[in-house]
Coordinates of C-alpha atoms in Angstrom, one line a residue:
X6 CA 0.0 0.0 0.0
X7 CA 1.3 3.3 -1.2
X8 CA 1.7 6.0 2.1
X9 CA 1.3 9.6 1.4
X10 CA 3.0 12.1 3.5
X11 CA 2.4 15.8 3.7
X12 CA 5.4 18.1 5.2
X13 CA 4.1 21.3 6.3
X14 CA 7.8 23.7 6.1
X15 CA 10.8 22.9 5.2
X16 CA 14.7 24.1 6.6
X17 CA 16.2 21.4 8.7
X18 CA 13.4 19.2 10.0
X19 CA 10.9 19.1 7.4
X20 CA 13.5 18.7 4.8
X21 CA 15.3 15.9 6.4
X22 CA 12.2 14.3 7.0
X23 CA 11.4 14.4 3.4
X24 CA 14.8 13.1 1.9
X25 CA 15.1 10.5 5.1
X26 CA 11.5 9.6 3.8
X27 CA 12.1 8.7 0.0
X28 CA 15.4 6.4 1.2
X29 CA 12.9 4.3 3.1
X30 CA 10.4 4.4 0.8
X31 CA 10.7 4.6 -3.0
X32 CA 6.9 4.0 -3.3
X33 CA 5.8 6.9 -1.4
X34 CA 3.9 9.8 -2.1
X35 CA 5.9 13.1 -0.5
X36 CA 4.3 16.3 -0.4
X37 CA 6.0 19.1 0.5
X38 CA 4.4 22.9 1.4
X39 CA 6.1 25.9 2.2
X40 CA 4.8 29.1 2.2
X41 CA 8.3 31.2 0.8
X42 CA 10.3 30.5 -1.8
X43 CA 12.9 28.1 -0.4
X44 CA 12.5 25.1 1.1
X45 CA 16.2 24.4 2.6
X46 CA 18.7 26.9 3.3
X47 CA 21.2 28.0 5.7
X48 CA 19.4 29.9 8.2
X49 CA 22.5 30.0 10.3
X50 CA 24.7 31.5 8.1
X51 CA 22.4 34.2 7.4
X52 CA 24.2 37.0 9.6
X53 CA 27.5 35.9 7.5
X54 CA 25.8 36.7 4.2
X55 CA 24.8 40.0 5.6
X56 CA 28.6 40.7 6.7
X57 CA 29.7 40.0 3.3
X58 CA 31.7 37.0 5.1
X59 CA 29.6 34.7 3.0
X60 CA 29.8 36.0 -0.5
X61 CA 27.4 34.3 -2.6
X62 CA 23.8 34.1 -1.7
X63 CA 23.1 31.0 -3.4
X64 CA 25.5 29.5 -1.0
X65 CA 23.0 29.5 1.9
X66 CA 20.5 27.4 -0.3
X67 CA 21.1 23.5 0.6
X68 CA 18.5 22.5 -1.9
X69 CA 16.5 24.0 -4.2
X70 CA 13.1 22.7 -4.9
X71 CA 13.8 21.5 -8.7
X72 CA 16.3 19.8 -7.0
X73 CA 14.3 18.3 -4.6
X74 CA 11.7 17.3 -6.7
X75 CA 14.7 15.8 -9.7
X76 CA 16.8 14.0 -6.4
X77 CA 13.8 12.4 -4.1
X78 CA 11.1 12.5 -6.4
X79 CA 9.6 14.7 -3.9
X80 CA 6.3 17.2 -4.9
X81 CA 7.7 20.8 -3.6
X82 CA 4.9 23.2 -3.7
X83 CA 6.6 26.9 -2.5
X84 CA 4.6 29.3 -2.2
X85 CA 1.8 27.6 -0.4
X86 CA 0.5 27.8 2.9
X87 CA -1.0 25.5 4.8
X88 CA -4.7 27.2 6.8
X89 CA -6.2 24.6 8.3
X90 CA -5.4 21.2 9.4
X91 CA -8.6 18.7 9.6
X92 CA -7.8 15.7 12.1
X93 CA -11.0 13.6 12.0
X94 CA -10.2 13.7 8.1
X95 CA -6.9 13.4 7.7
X96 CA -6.8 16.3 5.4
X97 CA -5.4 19.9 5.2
X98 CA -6.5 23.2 3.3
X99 CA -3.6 25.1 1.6
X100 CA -4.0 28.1 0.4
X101 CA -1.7 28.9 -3.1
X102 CA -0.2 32.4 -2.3
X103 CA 0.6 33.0 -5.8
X104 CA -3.1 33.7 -7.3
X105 CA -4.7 33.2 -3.4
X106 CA -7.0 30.0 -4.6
X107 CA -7.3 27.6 -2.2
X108 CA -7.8 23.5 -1.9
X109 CA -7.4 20.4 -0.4
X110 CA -4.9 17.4 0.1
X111 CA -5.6 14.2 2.2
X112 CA -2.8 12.6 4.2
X113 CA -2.1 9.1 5.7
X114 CA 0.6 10.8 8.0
X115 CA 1.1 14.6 8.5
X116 CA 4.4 16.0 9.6
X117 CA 4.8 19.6 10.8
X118 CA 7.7 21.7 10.6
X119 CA 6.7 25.3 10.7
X120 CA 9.4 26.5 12.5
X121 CA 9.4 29.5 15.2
X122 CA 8.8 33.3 14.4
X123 CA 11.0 36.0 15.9
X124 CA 9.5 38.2 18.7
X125 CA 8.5 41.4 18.1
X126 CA 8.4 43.5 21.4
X127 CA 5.1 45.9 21.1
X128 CA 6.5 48.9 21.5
X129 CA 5.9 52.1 18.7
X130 CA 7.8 52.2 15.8
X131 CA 8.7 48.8 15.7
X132 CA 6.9 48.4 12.3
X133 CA 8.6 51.1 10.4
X134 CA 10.3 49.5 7.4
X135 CA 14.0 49.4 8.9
X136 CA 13.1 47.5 11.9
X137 CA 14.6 43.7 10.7
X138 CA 14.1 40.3 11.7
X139 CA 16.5 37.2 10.7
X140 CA 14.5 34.6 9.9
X141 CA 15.5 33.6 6.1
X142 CA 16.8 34.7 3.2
X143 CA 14.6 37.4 2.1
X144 CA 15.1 38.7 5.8
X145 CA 19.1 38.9 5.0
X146 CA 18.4 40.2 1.5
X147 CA 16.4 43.4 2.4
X148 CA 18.9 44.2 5.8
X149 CA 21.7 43.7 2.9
X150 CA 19.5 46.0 0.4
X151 CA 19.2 48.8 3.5
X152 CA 22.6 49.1 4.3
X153 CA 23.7 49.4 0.9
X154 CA 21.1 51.8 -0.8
X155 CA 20.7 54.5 2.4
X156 CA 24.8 54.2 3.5
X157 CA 23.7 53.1 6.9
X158 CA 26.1 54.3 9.4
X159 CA 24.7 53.0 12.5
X160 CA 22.5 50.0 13.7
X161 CA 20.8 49.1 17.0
X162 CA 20.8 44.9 17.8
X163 CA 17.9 44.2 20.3
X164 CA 18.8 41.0 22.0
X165 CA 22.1 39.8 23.4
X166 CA 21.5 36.1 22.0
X167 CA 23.4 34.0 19.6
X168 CA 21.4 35.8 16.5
X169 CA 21.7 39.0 18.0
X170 CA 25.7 38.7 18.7
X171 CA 26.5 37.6 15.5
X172 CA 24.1 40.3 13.3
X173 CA 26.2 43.0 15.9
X174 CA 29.4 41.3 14.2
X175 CA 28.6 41.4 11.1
X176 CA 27.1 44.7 11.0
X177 CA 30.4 45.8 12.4
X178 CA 32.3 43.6 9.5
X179 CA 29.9 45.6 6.7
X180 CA 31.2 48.8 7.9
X181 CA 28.5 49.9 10.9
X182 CA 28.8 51.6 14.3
X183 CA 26.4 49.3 16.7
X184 CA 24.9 49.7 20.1
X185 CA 23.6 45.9 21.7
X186 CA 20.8 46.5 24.1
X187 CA 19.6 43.6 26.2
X188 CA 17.2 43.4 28.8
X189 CA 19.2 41.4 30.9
X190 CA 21.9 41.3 33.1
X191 CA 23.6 39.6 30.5
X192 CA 24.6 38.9 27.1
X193 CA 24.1 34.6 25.8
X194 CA 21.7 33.4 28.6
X195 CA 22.9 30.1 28.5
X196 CA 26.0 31.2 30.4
X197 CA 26.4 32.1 33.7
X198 CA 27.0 35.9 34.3
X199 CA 30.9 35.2 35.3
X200 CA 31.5 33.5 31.9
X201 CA 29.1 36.2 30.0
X202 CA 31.2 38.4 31.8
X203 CA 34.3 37.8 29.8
X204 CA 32.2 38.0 26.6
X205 CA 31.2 41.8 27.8
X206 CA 34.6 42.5 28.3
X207 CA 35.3 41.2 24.8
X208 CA 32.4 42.9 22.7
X209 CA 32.8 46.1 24.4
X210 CA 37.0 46.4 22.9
X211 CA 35.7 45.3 19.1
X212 CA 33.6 48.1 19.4
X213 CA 30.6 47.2 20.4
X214 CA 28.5 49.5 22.9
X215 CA 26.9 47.7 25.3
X216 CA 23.5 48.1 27.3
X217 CA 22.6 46.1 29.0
X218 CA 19.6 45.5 31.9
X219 CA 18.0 48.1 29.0
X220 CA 15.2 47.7 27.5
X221 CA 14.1 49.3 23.9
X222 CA 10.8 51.3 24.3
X223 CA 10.3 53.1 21.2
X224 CA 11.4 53.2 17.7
X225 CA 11.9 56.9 16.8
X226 CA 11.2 58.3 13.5
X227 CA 8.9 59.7 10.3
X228 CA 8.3 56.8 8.2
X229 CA 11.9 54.9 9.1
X230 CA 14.0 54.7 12.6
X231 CA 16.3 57.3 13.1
X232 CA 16.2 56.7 17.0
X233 CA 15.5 54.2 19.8
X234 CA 14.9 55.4 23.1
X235 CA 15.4 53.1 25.7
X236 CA 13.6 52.5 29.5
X237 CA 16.6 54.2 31.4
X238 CA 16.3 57.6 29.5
X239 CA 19.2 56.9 26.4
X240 CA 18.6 57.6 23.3
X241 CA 20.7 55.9 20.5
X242 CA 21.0 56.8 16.9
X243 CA 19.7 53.9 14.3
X244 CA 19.6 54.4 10.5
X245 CA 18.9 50.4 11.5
X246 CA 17.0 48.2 13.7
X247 CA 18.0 44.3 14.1
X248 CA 15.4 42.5 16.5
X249 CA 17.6 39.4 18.1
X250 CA 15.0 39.3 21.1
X251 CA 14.4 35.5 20.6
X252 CA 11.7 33.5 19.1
X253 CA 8.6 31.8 19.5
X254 CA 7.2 28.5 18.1
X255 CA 4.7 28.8 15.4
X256 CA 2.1 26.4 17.4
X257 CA -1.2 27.8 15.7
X258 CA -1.8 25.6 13.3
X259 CA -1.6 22.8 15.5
X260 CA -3.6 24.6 18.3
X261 CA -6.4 25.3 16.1
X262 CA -6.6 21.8 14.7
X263 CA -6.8 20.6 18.5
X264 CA -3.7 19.2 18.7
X265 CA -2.0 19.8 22.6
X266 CA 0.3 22.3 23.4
X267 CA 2.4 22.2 25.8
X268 CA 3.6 25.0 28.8
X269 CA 6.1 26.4 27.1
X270 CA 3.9 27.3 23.8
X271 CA 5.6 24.5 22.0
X272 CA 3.3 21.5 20.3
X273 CA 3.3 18.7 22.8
X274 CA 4.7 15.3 21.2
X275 CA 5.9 12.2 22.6
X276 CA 9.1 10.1 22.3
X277 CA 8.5 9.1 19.1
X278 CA 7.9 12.7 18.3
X279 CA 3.6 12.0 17.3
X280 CA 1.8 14.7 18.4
X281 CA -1.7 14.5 20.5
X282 CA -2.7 12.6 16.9
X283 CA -1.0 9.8 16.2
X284 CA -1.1 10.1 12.6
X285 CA 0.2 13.6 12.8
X286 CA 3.9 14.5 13.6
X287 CA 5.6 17.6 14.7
X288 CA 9.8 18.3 14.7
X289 CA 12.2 21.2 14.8
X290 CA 11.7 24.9 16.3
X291 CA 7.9 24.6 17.0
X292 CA 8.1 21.3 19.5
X293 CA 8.6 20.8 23.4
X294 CA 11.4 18.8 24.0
X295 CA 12.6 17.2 26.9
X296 CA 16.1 18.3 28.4
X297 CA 18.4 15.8 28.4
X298 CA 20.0 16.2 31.6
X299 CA 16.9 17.5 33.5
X300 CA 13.9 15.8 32.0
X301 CA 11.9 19.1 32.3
X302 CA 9.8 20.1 29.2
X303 CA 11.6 23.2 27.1
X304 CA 12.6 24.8 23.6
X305 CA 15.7 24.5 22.3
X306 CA 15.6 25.9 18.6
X307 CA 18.4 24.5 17.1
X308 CA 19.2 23.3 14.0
X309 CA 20.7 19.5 14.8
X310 CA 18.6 18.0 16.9
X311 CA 15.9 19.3 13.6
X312 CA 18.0 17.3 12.0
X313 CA 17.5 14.3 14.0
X314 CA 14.2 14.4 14.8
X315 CA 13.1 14.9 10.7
X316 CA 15.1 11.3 10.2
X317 CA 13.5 9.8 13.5
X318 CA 10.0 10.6 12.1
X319 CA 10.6 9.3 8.4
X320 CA 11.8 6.2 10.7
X321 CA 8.8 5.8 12.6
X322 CA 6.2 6.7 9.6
X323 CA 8.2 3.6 7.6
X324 CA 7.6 1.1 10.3
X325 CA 11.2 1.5 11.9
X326 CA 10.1 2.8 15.7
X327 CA 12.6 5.2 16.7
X328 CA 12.5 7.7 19.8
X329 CA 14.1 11.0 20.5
X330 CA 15.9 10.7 24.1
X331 CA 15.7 14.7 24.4
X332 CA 17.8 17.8 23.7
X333 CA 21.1 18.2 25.3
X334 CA 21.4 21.9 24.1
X335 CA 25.0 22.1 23.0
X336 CA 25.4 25.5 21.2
X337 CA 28.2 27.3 20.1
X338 CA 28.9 31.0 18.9
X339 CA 31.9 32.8 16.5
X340 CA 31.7 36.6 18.1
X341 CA 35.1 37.7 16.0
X342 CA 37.8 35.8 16.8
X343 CA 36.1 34.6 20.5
X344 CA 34.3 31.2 20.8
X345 CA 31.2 30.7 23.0
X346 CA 30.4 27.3 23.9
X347 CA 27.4 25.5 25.9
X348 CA 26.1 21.9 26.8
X349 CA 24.1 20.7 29.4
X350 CA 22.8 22.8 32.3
X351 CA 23.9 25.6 33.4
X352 CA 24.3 27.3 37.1
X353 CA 21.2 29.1 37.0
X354 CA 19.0 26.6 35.9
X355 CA 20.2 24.2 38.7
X356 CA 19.9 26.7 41.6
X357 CA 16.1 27.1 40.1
X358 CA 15.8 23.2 40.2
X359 CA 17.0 22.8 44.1
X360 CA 19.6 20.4 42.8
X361 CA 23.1 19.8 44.5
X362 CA 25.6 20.3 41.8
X363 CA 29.2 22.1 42.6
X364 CA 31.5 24.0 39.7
X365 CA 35.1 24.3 38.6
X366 CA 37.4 26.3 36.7
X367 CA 40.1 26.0 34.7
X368 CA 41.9 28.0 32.2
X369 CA 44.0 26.0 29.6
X370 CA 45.8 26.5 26.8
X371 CA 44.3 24.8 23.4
X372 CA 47.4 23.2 23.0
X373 CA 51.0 23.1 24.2
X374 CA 52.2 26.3 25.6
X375 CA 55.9 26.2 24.0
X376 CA 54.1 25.7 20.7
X377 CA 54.2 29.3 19.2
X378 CA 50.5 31.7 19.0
X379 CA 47.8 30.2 20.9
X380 CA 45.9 31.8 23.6
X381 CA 43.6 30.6 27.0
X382 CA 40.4 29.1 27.0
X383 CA 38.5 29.6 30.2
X384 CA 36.1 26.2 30.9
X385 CA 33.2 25.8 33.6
X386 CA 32.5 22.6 34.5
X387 CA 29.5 21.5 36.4
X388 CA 29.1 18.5 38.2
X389 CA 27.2 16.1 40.9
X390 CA 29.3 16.3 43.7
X391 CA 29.0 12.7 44.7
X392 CA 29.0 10.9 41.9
X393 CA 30.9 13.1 39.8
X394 CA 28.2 13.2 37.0
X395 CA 28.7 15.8 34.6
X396 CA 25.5 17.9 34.2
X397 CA 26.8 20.8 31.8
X398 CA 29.8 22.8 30.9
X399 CA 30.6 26.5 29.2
X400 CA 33.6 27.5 27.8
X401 CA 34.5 31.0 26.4
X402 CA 38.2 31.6 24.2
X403 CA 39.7 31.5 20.7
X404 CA 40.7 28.4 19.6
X405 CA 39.6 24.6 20.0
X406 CA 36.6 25.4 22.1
X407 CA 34.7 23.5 19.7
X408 CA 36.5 19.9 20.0
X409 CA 36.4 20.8 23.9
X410 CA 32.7 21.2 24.4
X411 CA 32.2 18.7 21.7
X412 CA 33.7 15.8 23.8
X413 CA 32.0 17.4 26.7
X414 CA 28.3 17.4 25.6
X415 CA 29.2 13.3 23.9
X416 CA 30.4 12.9 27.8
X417 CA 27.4 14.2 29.2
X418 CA 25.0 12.4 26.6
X419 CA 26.7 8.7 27.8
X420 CA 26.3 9.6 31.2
X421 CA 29.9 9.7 31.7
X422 CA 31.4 11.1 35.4
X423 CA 34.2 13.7 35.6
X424 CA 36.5 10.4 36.8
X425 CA 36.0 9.2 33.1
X426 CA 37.5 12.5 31.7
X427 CA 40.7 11.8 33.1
X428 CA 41.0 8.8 31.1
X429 CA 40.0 9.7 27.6
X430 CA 42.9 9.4 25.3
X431 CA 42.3 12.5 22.9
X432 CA 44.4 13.6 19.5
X433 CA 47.7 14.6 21.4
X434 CA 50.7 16.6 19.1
X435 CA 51.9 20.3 20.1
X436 CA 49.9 22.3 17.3
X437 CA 46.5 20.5 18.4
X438 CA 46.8 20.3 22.7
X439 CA 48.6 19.3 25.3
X440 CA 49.6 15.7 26.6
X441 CA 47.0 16.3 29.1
X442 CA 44.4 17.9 27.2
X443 CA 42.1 20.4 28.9
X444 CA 39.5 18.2 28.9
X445 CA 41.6 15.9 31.0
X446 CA 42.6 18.9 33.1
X447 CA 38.9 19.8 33.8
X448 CA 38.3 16.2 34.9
X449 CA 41.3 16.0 37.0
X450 CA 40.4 19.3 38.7
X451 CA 36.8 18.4 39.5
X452 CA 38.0 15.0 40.5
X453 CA 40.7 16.5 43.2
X454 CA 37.8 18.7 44.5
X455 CA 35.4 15.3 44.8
X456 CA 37.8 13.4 46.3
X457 CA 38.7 15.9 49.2
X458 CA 42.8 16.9 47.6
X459 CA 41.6 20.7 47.6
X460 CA 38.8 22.2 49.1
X461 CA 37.7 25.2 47.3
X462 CA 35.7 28.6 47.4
X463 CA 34.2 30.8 44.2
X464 CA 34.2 34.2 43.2
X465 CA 31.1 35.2 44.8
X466 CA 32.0 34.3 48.3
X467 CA 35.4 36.0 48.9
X468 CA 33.3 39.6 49.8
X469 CA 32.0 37.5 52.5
X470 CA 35.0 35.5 53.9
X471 CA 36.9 38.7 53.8
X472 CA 34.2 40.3 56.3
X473 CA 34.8 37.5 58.3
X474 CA 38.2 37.5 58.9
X475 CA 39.7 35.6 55.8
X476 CA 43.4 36.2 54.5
X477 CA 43.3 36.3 51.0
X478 CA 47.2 35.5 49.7
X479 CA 48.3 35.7 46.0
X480 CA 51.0 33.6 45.8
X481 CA 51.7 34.4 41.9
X482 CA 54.9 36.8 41.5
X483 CA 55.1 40.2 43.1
X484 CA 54.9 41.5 39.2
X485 CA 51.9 39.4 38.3
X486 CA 50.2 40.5 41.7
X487 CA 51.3 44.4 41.2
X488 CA 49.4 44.2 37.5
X489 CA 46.1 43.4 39.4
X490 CA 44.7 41.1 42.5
X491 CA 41.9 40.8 44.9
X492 CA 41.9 43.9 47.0
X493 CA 43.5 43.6 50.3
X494 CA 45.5 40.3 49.4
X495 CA 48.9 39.2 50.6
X496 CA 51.5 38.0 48.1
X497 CA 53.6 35.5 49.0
X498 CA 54.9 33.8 46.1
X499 CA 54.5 29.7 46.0
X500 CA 58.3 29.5 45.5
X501 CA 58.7 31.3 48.8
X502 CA 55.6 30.0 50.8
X503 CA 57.7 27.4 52.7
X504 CA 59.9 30.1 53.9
X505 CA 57.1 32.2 54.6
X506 CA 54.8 30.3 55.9
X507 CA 55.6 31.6 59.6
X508 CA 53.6 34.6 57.9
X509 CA 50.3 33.3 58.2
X510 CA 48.2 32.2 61.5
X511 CA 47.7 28.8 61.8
X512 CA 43.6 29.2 63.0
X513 CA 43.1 31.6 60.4
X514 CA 40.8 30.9 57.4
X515 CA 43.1 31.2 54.6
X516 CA 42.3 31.7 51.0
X517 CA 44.7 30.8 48.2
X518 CA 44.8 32.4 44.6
X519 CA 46.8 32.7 41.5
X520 CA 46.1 33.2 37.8
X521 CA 44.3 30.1 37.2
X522 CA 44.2 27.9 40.6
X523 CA 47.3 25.8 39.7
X524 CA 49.5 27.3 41.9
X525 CA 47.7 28.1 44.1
X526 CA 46.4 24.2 44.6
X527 CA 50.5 23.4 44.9
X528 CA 50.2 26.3 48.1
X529 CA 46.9 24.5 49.1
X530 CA 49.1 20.8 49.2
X531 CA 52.0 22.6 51.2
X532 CA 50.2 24.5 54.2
X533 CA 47.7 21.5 54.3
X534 CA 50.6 19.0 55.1
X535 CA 52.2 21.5 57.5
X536 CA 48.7 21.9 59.5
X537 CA 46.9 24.5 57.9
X538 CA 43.4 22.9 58.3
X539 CA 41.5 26.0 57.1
X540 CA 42.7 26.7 54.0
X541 CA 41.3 27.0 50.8
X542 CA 41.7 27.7 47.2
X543 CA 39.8 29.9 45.1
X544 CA 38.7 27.6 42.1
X545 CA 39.4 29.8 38.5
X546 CA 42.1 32.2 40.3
X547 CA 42.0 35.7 39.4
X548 CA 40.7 35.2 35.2
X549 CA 37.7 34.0 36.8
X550 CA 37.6 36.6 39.8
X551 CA 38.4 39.5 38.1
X552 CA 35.9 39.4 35.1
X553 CA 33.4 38.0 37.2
X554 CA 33.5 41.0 39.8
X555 CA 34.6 43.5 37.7
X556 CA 32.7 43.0 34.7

């Protein structure tokens, strides 16, 4: 018996759904609707096409509907969207945008990719013509068009996220002065403040002028932007406006047709990714998914697990039952030259969640220091405590973030503990890493911390021991320690803290810091073995203190 499948949208899950489709099933009838022009493309590299970094437009098509159509044999009907979705039987209305007729096709299994919509905050102005979005092509196209025809000098990015980040690059590659405002603390939510903290840092010495806990409350201006005014009085100059202020899942269709929704405005499916109906499936930006780690229902719009889900739903429509175990979340960012990584859970979320967890720092080189260039990459690790289960990881620098957090999030995704990061044998020569690659490092650090060989403090708690007492020593060099250090510390160089050591009180609470925690864990081994039972040693050293406190 012949199946026919309609796909409602296109871009990663609809389109992998369709091609994983005709693979299985040669006899199948695929229908495909879209309501633009193109059915696959590059929505990620659309800020790149803007900055002129991607040259060729027709580079951010992946396929083409003639080539769709010649390839998998697979009816692509552009132009076309979907109105209403009949259930009870088993048909949808499409409406043909082209000369606005409508009709009707009947399905045997329905799969729904429409994707998520940006945001729009409802605030005036925010509908004059050079207030963007970045949602496809024809998006990038007219902010291209804008900045070329008027000789656009300035632009305002709403949104500190990974769209907004890299539209505020690229707007800076095409030749643009640009302001970031974002109405949190924070730039990249995902991270923590102390690791977004060394993003600010970074943004704000490319150029970028950041606002942030701001909020955009008008779009000033006859017939286009020349001004947004924001909630703390500013006003900022904008011959352009770039909305990054997230997106939402485009859930209507379903809704209407009855189908469930879930909390976080996402269509409710189940592992095998079958909506309320179970002739009707739903993947990509416009589902709830299940955090991996957690198990708590969320979106996470990104573009692999799309990917996956598209295939996992051809697999279950061809008889081949397949389930999606849930979104891990790992995401990274190119802001210039700086990396921005994620996977897992983050502090925030666990505090929210009431769940023990505790964090480490470290600060290694991609690979080996005597190997010429190279620069530090700064990694949080968060873990269980007792087990040492890794539950999520960030890591902010230049290069090899990406094989880092890689390894990381296929760590977290086996369920691996930060015990079995010590003993993964990784791609070791000097231009690549170290013999002990940071990964190892990170697992090695967390593992002396679970094991009781270094008992630690963070950032956020040295205010407080210092009130109470605490000596804070540096024991990095007295140059290092003159170019900046906690306020009020002691320097006692490691190399002199044996014959120093007379120096400090026995009873007193003593915290230890350096650049990065290494030496300072070599001071923690030496005044624990000589009696020192209250000492401690501040997990990140001073690159995590001082751009965590200082901003």
């Amino acid at each position: 018996m012949t199946r026919k499948v309609l796909i409602i949208g296109g871009v990663a899950g609809g389109a992998s759904a369709a091609a994983r489709l005709r693979r299985l099933d040669e006899s199948a009838e695929i229908i495909m609707f879209e309501r633009g022009e193109h059915i696959s493309f590059a929505n990620c590299g659309l800020p790149y096409y803007v900055g002129g970094i991607i040259p060729e437009r027709d580079s951010l098509l992946v396929q083409t509907p003639r080539a769709m159509q010649r390839r998998f044999n697979i009816d692509v009907r552009t132009f076309s969207e979907v109105v209403r979705i009949i259930p009870a039987e088993k048909k949808i209305r499409v409406r043909n945008l082209l000369d606005d007729s409508t009709y009707e096709e009947n399905y045997d299994y329905l799969v729904l990719s429409p994707g998520a919509t940006p945001f729009k905050p409802p605030v005036p102005g925010i509908d004059l013509p050079n207030v963007f979005t970045v949602r496809n092509i024809p998006d990038s196209d007219q902010i291209k068009n804008w900045v070329s025809a008027e000789r656009a000098a300035t632009a305002v990015v709403v949104g500190g996220g990974f769209v907004g980040l890299e539209m505020a690059e690229n707007l800076i590659h095409a030749g643009l002065k640009v302001a970031l405002v974002e109405a949190g603390d924070q730039v990249m939510m995902p991270l923590d403040r102390e690791m977004a903290n060394i993003v600010h840092r970074y943004l704000r010495r490319r150029g970028i002028a950041l606002y942030l806990s701001e909020r955009m409350v008008s779009c000033e201006g006859e017939g286009r932007v020349k001004e947004v005014k924001l909630a703390g009085g500013g006003v900022l100059p904008a011959d352009l406006v770039i909305l990054g202020t997230g997106v939402l899942p485009e859930a209507e269709l379903a809704r209407d047709a009855g189908l469930t929704v879930g909390p976080t405005r996402g269509i409710a499916v189940n592992e095998y990714l079958q909506t309320s109906d179970p002739f009707i499936y739903a993947v990509g930006d416009a589902i709830q998914v299940q955090n991996f780690v957690s198990g708590m229902e969320t979106m996470i719009p990104l573009a692999g697990p799309a990917n996956k889900q598209g295939r996992i739903v051809a697999d279950n429509i061809c008889g081949r039952p397949s389930k999606y175990e849930g979104t891990l979340g790992t995401a990274i960012a190119k802001i210039f030259d700086m990396a921005v990584a994620t996977t897992g859970l983050n502090e925030k979320t666990l505090k929210k969640m009431e769940q023990r967890y505790e964090v480490s720092y470290t600060h290694p080189a991609p690979y080996a220091t005597y190997y010429p260039g190279g620069s530090f990459m700064s990694i949080k690790l968060i873990f269980d405590p007792e087990n040492g289960k890794i539950l999520g990881a960030q890591i902010v620098g230049y290069e090899g973030v990406d094989k880092r957090i890689d390894v990381l999030a296929a760590c977290i995704r086996k369920g691996l503990n930060v015990f079995d990061l010590q003993e993964l044998e990784l791609a070791y020569a000097p231009p690549f890493s170290s013999a002990k690659d940071p990964v190892n490092m990170a697992g090695y650090v967390a593992g002396n911390i679970i094991n009781g060989d270094v008992d630690i403090v963070h950032w956020h708690q040295i205010d407080e021991l210092k009130s109470q007492g605490a000596i804070i020593v540096d024991v990095r060099t007295r140059h290092e320690h003159l170019e900046g250090a906690i306020p009020g510390a002691v320097n006692i160089p490691v190399d002199s803290l044996r014959d120093r050591m007379s120096e400090l009180p026995r009873d007193s609470q003593i915290v230890l810091c350096c650049r990065v925690g290494m030496r300072a864990y070599y001071a923690y081994r030496i005044l624990k073995q000589h009696g020192y039972t209250r000492a401690k040693n501040l997990s990140g050293g001073y690159l995590t203190y001082d751009p965590a406190v200082n901003g």
